[in-house]
């Protein structure tokens, strides 16, 4: 798939997830087979651009190209300024968030709440596209609620305004994350617009990725929650799409090595205090479903230092590996 001048290595995309897809996680997923990743959303409120959190979210140092930064907000002028600011600071692609149902975002009429007001959508996308000379992409849901599924209308506005790629999460805003994602709306939009479409929602396995790509005829699939604690899902899907065969689960000691590498990058990126805390949710995800995982999580969530956290993770995975060898 191509976005402006950027040819992606495959059609597998890591979804933007606030609090999750920071630079260390994006780079890890890219190393393990994601062809593209979108940053966590950055506010369009310029008063916050100097904040530690926003600066970190806009930090792409050393990240494999292309670097896409997602912006969120509801004021066309502020969104245009935010796009320009991020483009001047290293973003190669700007993604506009009209897909996030979070209260914090929607209460100020941003994220997926914007889908209610199509003329405001047009003003925002036009303002952002005109503000920068890099590709602008848009992420939406299928509509506001089940009675107002206006993804197609939004897609046409986007295409006519110069948006170069559209991602659609197969749920309405009102659905939040409930129920199953539906792919009919994505298929319909794909058949009626000319720009590339990424299908998103509930892609949890190589087989599901193939199904969604075929069903919607989308150009790529985007994966969010299924990559939490399983960043190797991208290489599994890539392998399946290319060969029709499933890769075996990674051995426990490889999982340990991937996690330890991930943790070290988190400590470097956030520093010890925040790094240890950010690492907790990732450690929990990697250990989900593992033997004695619940007891391990209870203990590891209480440690405060890099040294203790690394030791505990190492010990847990080594014990798992020993237990597997004994059982074999
Ligand atoms: C913790 C979390 C944070 C998210 N943050 C964002 C965000 O910042 N911007 C956005 O467009 N979508 C956000 N999303 C939505 C995801 O990008 C994606 O559309 C959604 O999770 C559906 O994909 P999945 O079923 O593969 O998880 C978030 C989702 C989760 C679970």
PDB file of C-alpha atoms in Angstrom, residues 97-291:
ATOM      1  CA  UNK A  97      -8.850  11.155  14.861  1.00  0.00           C
ATOM      2  CA  UNK A  98     -12.594  10.809  14.296  1.00  0.00           C
ATOM      3  CA  UNK A  99     -12.663   7.307  15.684  1.00  0.00           C
ATOM      4  CA  UNK A 100     -12.079   7.563  19.401  1.00  0.00           C
ATOM      5  CA  UNK A 101     -15.160   7.350  21.623  1.00  0.00           C
ATOM      6  CA  UNK A 102     -13.332   8.314  24.833  1.00  0.00           C
ATOM      7  CA  UNK A 103     -15.390  10.690  26.996  1.00  0.00           C
ATOM      8  CA  UNK A 104     -12.393  12.961  27.435  1.00  0.00           C
ATOM      9  CA  UNK A 105     -12.274  13.400  23.666  1.00  0.00           C
ATOM     10  CA  UNK A 106     -16.003  13.274  22.826  1.00  0.00           C
ATOM     11  CA  UNK A 107     -17.217  15.693  25.469  1.00  0.00           C
ATOM     12  CA  UNK A 108     -15.387  18.450  23.694  1.00  0.00           C
ATOM     13  CA  UNK A 109     -16.920  17.289  20.434  1.00  0.00           C
ATOM     14  CA  UNK A 110     -13.848  15.640  19.027  1.00  0.00           C
ATOM     15  CA  UNK A 111     -12.885  12.069  18.148  1.00  0.00           C
ATOM     16  CA  UNK A 112     -15.884  10.096  16.878  1.00  0.00           C
ATOM     17  CA  UNK A 113     -18.372  12.732  18.141  1.00  0.00           C
ATOM     18  CA  UNK A 114     -17.371  14.830  15.130  1.00  0.00           C
ATOM     19  CA  UNK A 115     -19.142  12.389  12.832  1.00  0.00           C
ATOM     20  CA  UNK A 116     -22.428  14.002  13.925  1.00  0.00           C
ATOM     21  CA  UNK A 117     -21.563  17.242  12.174  1.00  0.00           C
ATOM     22  CA  UNK A 118     -20.609  16.638   8.561  1.00  0.00           C
ATOM     23  CA  UNK A 119     -20.041  20.290   7.717  1.00  0.00           C
ATOM     24  CA  UNK A 120     -17.587  20.592  10.612  1.00  0.00           C
ATOM     25  CA  UNK A 121     -15.862  17.423   9.385  1.00  0.00           C
ATOM     26  CA  UNK A 122     -15.430  19.072   5.982  1.00  0.00           C
ATOM     27  CA  UNK A 123     -14.014  22.228   7.547  1.00  0.00           C
ATOM     28  CA  UNK A 124     -11.531  20.266   9.673  1.00  0.00           C
ATOM     29  CA  UNK A 125     -10.239  17.996   6.939  1.00  0.00           C
ATOM     30  CA  UNK A 126      -9.912  20.880   4.475  1.00  0.00           C
ATOM     31  CA  UNK A 127      -8.102  23.052   7.020  1.00  0.00           C
ATOM     32  CA  UNK A 128      -5.660  20.277   7.893  1.00  0.00           C
ATOM     33  CA  UNK A 129      -5.007  19.212   4.299  1.00  0.00           C
ATOM     34  CA  UNK A 130      -4.356  22.837   3.324  1.00  0.00           C
ATOM     35  CA  UNK A 131      -2.043  23.453   6.288  1.00  0.00           C
ATOM     36  CA  UNK A 132       0.607  20.860   5.412  1.00  0.00           C
ATOM     37  CA  UNK A 133       2.331  19.465   2.372  1.00  0.00           C
ATOM     38  CA  UNK A 134       2.515  15.909   3.727  1.00  0.00           C
ATOM     39  CA  UNK A 135      -0.212  13.241   3.354  1.00  0.00           C
ATOM     40  CA  UNK A 136      -3.227  13.571   5.649  1.00  0.00           C
ATOM     41  CA  UNK A 137      -5.243  10.488   6.620  1.00  0.00           C
ATOM     42  CA  UNK A 138      -8.485  10.092   8.559  1.00  0.00           C
ATOM     43  CA  UNK A 139      -9.704   7.510  11.070  1.00  0.00           C
ATOM     44  CA  UNK A 140     -13.440   7.141  11.621  1.00  0.00           C
ATOM     45  CA  UNK A 141     -16.043   4.740  12.886  1.00  0.00           C
ATOM     46  CA  UNK A 142     -19.040   3.507  10.846  1.00  0.00           C
ATOM     47  CA  UNK A 143     -21.162   6.351  12.199  1.00  0.00           C
ATOM     48  CA  UNK A 144     -22.498   8.076  15.252  1.00  0.00           C
ATOM     49  CA  UNK A 145     -24.948   5.358  16.266  1.00  0.00           C
ATOM     50  CA  UNK A 146     -26.732   2.467  14.572  1.00  0.00           C
ATOM     51  CA  UNK A 147     -29.382   4.843  13.148  1.00  0.00           C
ATOM     52  CA  UNK A 148     -26.754   7.243  11.842  1.00  0.00           C
ATOM     53  CA  UNK A 149     -24.160   5.249   9.979  1.00  0.00           C
ATOM     54  CA  UNK A 150     -22.688   8.009   7.865  1.00  0.00           C
ATOM     55  CA  UNK A 151     -19.216   6.600   7.210  1.00  0.00           C
ATOM     56  CA  UNK A 152     -19.835   6.762   3.457  1.00  0.00           C
ATOM     57  CA  UNK A 153     -20.802  10.440   3.538  1.00  0.00           C
ATOM     58  CA  UNK A 154     -17.747  11.211   5.667  1.00  0.00           C
ATOM     59  CA  UNK A 155     -15.547   9.149   3.335  1.00  0.00           C
ATOM     60  CA  UNK A 156     -16.735  11.136   0.326  1.00  0.00           C
ATOM     61  CA  UNK A 157     -16.102  14.430   2.133  1.00  0.00           C
ATOM     62  CA  UNK A 158     -12.643  13.153   3.027  1.00  0.00           C
ATOM     63  CA  UNK A 159     -11.791  12.043  -0.483  1.00  0.00           C
ATOM     64  CA  UNK A 160     -13.012  15.308  -2.008  1.00  0.00           C
ATOM     65  CA  UNK A 161     -10.961  17.292   0.509  1.00  0.00           C
ATOM     66  CA  UNK A 162      -7.692  15.568  -0.330  1.00  0.00           C
ATOM     67  CA  UNK A 163      -7.487  12.938   2.421  1.00  0.00           C
ATOM     68  CA  UNK A 164      -5.167  10.216   1.120  1.00  0.00           C
ATOM     69  CA  UNK A 165      -6.193   7.220   3.216  1.00  0.00           C
ATOM     70  CA  UNK A 166      -9.185   6.298   5.333  1.00  0.00           C
ATOM     71  CA  UNK A 167      -9.308   3.904   8.273  1.00  0.00           C
ATOM     72  CA  UNK A 168     -12.713   2.682   9.409  1.00  0.00           C
ATOM     73  CA  UNK A 169     -13.335   0.937  12.714  1.00  0.00           C
ATOM     74  CA  UNK A 170     -16.367  -1.297  12.146  1.00  0.00           C
ATOM     75  CA  UNK A 171     -18.374   0.034  15.073  1.00  0.00           C
ATOM     76  CA  UNK A 172     -20.439   3.146  15.686  1.00  0.00           C
ATOM     77  CA  UNK A 173     -19.476   5.627  18.358  1.00  0.00           C
ATOM     78  CA  UNK A 174     -22.438   4.547  20.470  1.00  0.00           C
ATOM     79  CA  UNK A 175     -21.239   0.935  20.312  1.00  0.00           C
ATOM     80  CA  UNK A 176     -17.993   1.955  22.061  1.00  0.00           C
ATOM     81  CA  UNK A 177     -16.252  -1.450  22.055  1.00  0.00           C
ATOM     82  CA  UNK A 178     -19.393  -3.562  22.569  1.00  0.00           C
ATOM     83  CA  UNK A 179     -20.663  -6.217  20.217  1.00  0.00           C
ATOM     84  CA  UNK A 180     -18.787  -7.445  17.192  1.00  0.00           C
ATOM     85  CA  UNK A 181     -17.297  -5.124  14.612  1.00  0.00           C
ATOM     86  CA  UNK A 182     -19.213  -5.248  11.318  1.00  0.00           C
ATOM     87  CA  UNK A 183     -17.498  -5.148   7.965  1.00  0.00           C
ATOM     88  CA  UNK A 184     -20.402  -4.426   5.565  1.00  0.00           C
ATOM     89  CA  UNK A 185     -20.080  -0.659   5.972  1.00  0.00           C
ATOM     90  CA  UNK A 186     -16.321  -0.859   5.391  1.00  0.00           C
ATOM     91  CA  UNK A 187     -16.903  -2.961   2.244  1.00  0.00           C
ATOM     92  CA  UNK A 188     -19.488  -0.466   0.985  1.00  0.00           C
ATOM     93  CA  UNK A 189     -17.213   2.531   1.567  1.00  0.00           C
ATOM     94  CA  UNK A 190     -14.296   0.749  -0.093  1.00  0.00           C
ATOM     95  CA  UNK A 191     -16.409   0.027  -3.168  1.00  0.00           C
ATOM     96  CA  UNK A 192     -17.501   3.655  -3.500  1.00  0.00           C
ATOM     97  CA  UNK A 193     -14.324   5.678  -2.974  1.00  0.00           C
ATOM     98  CA  UNK A 194     -10.996   5.765  -4.748  1.00  0.00           C
ATOM     99  CA  UNK A 195      -8.550   6.343  -1.862  1.00  0.00           C
ATOM    100  CA  UNK A 196      -7.072   3.368   0.050  1.00  0.00           C
ATOM    101  CA  UNK A 197      -9.138   2.030   2.967  1.00  0.00           C
ATOM    102  CA  UNK A 198      -7.881   0.285   6.102  1.00  0.00           C
ATOM    103  CA  UNK A 199     -10.353  -2.050   7.821  1.00  0.00           C
ATOM    104  CA  UNK A 200     -10.231  -2.068  11.615  1.00  0.00           C
ATOM    105  CA  UNK A 201     -11.999  -3.829  14.453  1.00  0.00           C
ATOM    106  CA  UNK A 202     -11.682  -7.245  16.084  1.00  0.00           C
ATOM    107  CA  UNK A 203      -8.867  -8.550  13.907  1.00  0.00           C
ATOM    108  CA  UNK A 204      -7.471 -11.052  16.359  1.00  0.00           C
ATOM    109  CA  UNK A 205      -5.816 -13.787  14.288  1.00  0.00           C
ATOM    110  CA  UNK A 206      -4.212 -14.489  10.920  1.00  0.00           C
ATOM    111  CA  UNK A 207      -7.399 -16.177   9.679  1.00  0.00           C
ATOM    112  CA  UNK A 208      -9.537 -13.210  10.739  1.00  0.00           C
ATOM    113  CA  UNK A 209      -7.167 -10.791   9.005  1.00  0.00           C
ATOM    114  CA  UNK A 210      -7.485 -12.753   5.753  1.00  0.00           C
ATOM    115  CA  UNK A 211     -11.260 -12.907   6.126  1.00  0.00           C
ATOM    116  CA  UNK A 212     -11.589  -9.148   6.744  1.00  0.00           C
ATOM    117  CA  UNK A 213      -9.278  -8.264   3.850  1.00  0.00           C
ATOM    118  CA  UNK A 214     -11.254 -10.477   1.483  1.00  0.00           C
ATOM    119  CA  UNK A 215     -14.703  -9.510   2.776  1.00  0.00           C
ATOM    120  CA  UNK A 216     -14.136  -5.760   2.652  1.00  0.00           C
ATOM    121  CA  UNK A 217     -11.640  -5.662  -0.230  1.00  0.00           C
ATOM    122  CA  UNK A 218      -9.783  -3.173   2.000  1.00  0.00           C
ATOM    123  CA  UNK A 219      -6.188  -2.298   1.187  1.00  0.00           C
ATOM    124  CA  UNK A 220      -4.943  -3.135   4.691  1.00  0.00           C
ATOM    125  CA  UNK A 221      -6.052  -4.244   8.151  1.00  0.00           C
ATOM    126  CA  UNK A 222      -5.389  -2.385  11.381  1.00  0.00           C
ATOM    127  CA  UNK A 223      -4.851  -4.268  14.619  1.00  0.00           C
ATOM    128  CA  UNK A 224      -5.171  -2.761  18.085  1.00  0.00           C
ATOM    129  CA  UNK A 225      -6.021  -4.779  21.161  1.00  0.00           C
ATOM    130  CA  UNK A 226      -4.859  -8.095  19.719  1.00  0.00           C
ATOM    131  CA  UNK A 227      -1.310  -6.716  19.577  1.00  0.00           C
ATOM    132  CA  UNK A 228      -1.266  -5.957  23.306  1.00  0.00           C
ATOM    133  CA  UNK A 229       1.156  -8.490  24.789  1.00  0.00           C
ATOM    134  CA  UNK A 230       1.361 -10.188  21.378  1.00  0.00           C
ATOM    135  CA  UNK A 231       3.349  -7.828  19.147  1.00  0.00           C
ATOM    136  CA  UNK A 232       4.419 -10.833  17.057  1.00  0.00           C
ATOM    137  CA  UNK A 233       0.820 -11.085  15.741  1.00  0.00           C
ATOM    138  CA  UNK A 234       1.982  -9.017  12.761  1.00  0.00           C
ATOM    139  CA  UNK A 235       4.565 -11.570  11.665  1.00  0.00           C
ATOM    140  CA  UNK A 236       2.016 -14.362  12.213  1.00  0.00           C
ATOM    141  CA  UNK A 237      -0.511 -12.618   9.969  1.00  0.00           C
ATOM    142  CA  UNK A 238       2.110 -11.684   7.385  1.00  0.00           C
ATOM    143  CA  UNK A 239       3.299 -15.293   7.197  1.00  0.00           C
ATOM    144  CA  UNK A 240      -0.235 -16.639   6.883  1.00  0.00           C
ATOM    145  CA  UNK A 241      -1.193 -14.167   4.157  1.00  0.00           C
ATOM    146  CA  UNK A 242       1.943 -15.088   2.195  1.00  0.00           C
ATOM    147  CA  UNK A 243       1.999 -18.856   2.685  1.00  0.00           C
ATOM    148  CA  UNK A 244      -1.451 -19.966   3.881  1.00  0.00           C
ATOM    149  CA  UNK A 245       0.322 -21.592   6.841  1.00  0.00           C
ATOM    150  CA  UNK A 246       0.184 -20.766  10.550  1.00  0.00           C
ATOM    151  CA  UNK A 247       3.369 -20.102  12.480  1.00  0.00           C
ATOM    152  CA  UNK A 248       3.699 -21.959  15.790  1.00  0.00           C
ATOM    153  CA  UNK A 249       3.358 -19.923  19.000  1.00  0.00           C
ATOM    154  CA  UNK A 250       6.717 -18.319  19.862  1.00  0.00           C
ATOM    155  CA  UNK A 251       8.688 -20.321  22.464  1.00  0.00           C
ATOM    156  CA  UNK A 252       8.472 -19.004  26.035  1.00  0.00           C
ATOM    157  CA  UNK A 253      12.089 -17.901  26.015  1.00  0.00           C
ATOM    158  CA  UNK A 254      11.539 -15.871  22.851  1.00  0.00           C
ATOM    159  CA  UNK A 255       8.540 -14.209  24.490  1.00  0.00           C
ATOM    160  CA  UNK A 256      10.796 -13.404  27.438  1.00  0.00           C
ATOM    161  CA  UNK A 257      13.442 -11.908  25.170  1.00  0.00           C
ATOM    162  CA  UNK A 258      10.887  -9.795  23.300  1.00  0.00           C
ATOM    163  CA  UNK A 259       9.392  -8.565  26.576  1.00  0.00           C
ATOM    164  CA  UNK A 260      12.776  -7.794  28.164  1.00  0.00           C
ATOM    165  CA  UNK A 261      13.793  -5.822  25.058  1.00  0.00           C
ATOM    166  CA  UNK A 262      10.466  -3.984  25.186  1.00  0.00           C
ATOM    167  CA  UNK A 263      10.921  -3.152  28.879  1.00  0.00           C
ATOM    168  CA  UNK A 264      14.441  -1.830  28.372  1.00  0.00           C
ATOM    169  CA  UNK A 265      13.150   0.504  25.664  1.00  0.00           C
ATOM    170  CA  UNK A 266      10.345   1.672  27.954  1.00  0.00           C
ATOM    171  CA  UNK A 267      12.838   2.476  30.757  1.00  0.00           C
ATOM    172  CA  UNK A 268      15.031   4.376  28.324  1.00  0.00           C
ATOM    173  CA  UNK A 269      12.079   6.296  26.865  1.00  0.00           C
ATOM    174  CA  UNK A 270      10.274   7.192  30.106  1.00  0.00           C
ATOM    175  CA  UNK A 271      13.011   6.994  32.737  1.00  0.00           C
ATOM    176  CA  UNK A 272      12.868   4.585  35.682  1.00  0.00           C
ATOM    177  CA  UNK A 273       9.868   5.936  37.640  1.00  0.00           C
ATOM    178  CA  UNK A 274       7.381   6.223  34.756  1.00  0.00           C
ATOM    179  CA  UNK A 275       8.987   3.391  32.791  1.00  0.00           C
ATOM    180  CA  UNK A 276       8.376   0.849  35.544  1.00  0.00           C
ATOM    181  CA  UNK A 277       4.750   1.982  35.797  1.00  0.00           C
ATOM    182  CA  UNK A 278       4.124   1.999  32.026  1.00  0.00           C
ATOM    183  CA  UNK A 279       5.689  -1.468  31.862  1.00  0.00           C
ATOM    184  CA  UNK A 280       3.156  -2.973  34.272  1.00  0.00           C
ATOM    185  CA  UNK A 281       0.274  -3.163  31.817  1.00  0.00           C
ATOM    186  CA  UNK A 282       2.502  -4.643  29.123  1.00  0.00           C
ATOM    187  CA  UNK A 283       3.886  -7.280  31.503  1.00  0.00           C
ATOM    188  CA  UNK A 284       0.299  -8.163  32.445  1.00  0.00           C
ATOM    189  CA  UNK A 285      -0.670  -8.592  28.793  1.00  0.00           C
ATOM    190  CA  UNK A 286       2.370 -10.738  27.950  1.00  0.00           C
ATOM    191  CA  UNK A 287       1.694 -12.993  30.933  1.00  0.00           C
ATOM    192  CA  UNK A 288      -2.040 -13.386  30.240  1.00  0.00           C
ATOM    193  CA  UNK A 289      -3.026 -17.020  29.905  1.00  0.00           C
ATOM    194  CA  UNK A 290       0.354 -18.269  31.176  1.00  0.00           C
ATOM    195  CA  UNK A 291       0.600 -20.726  34.039  1.00  0.00           C
TER     196      UNK A 291
END
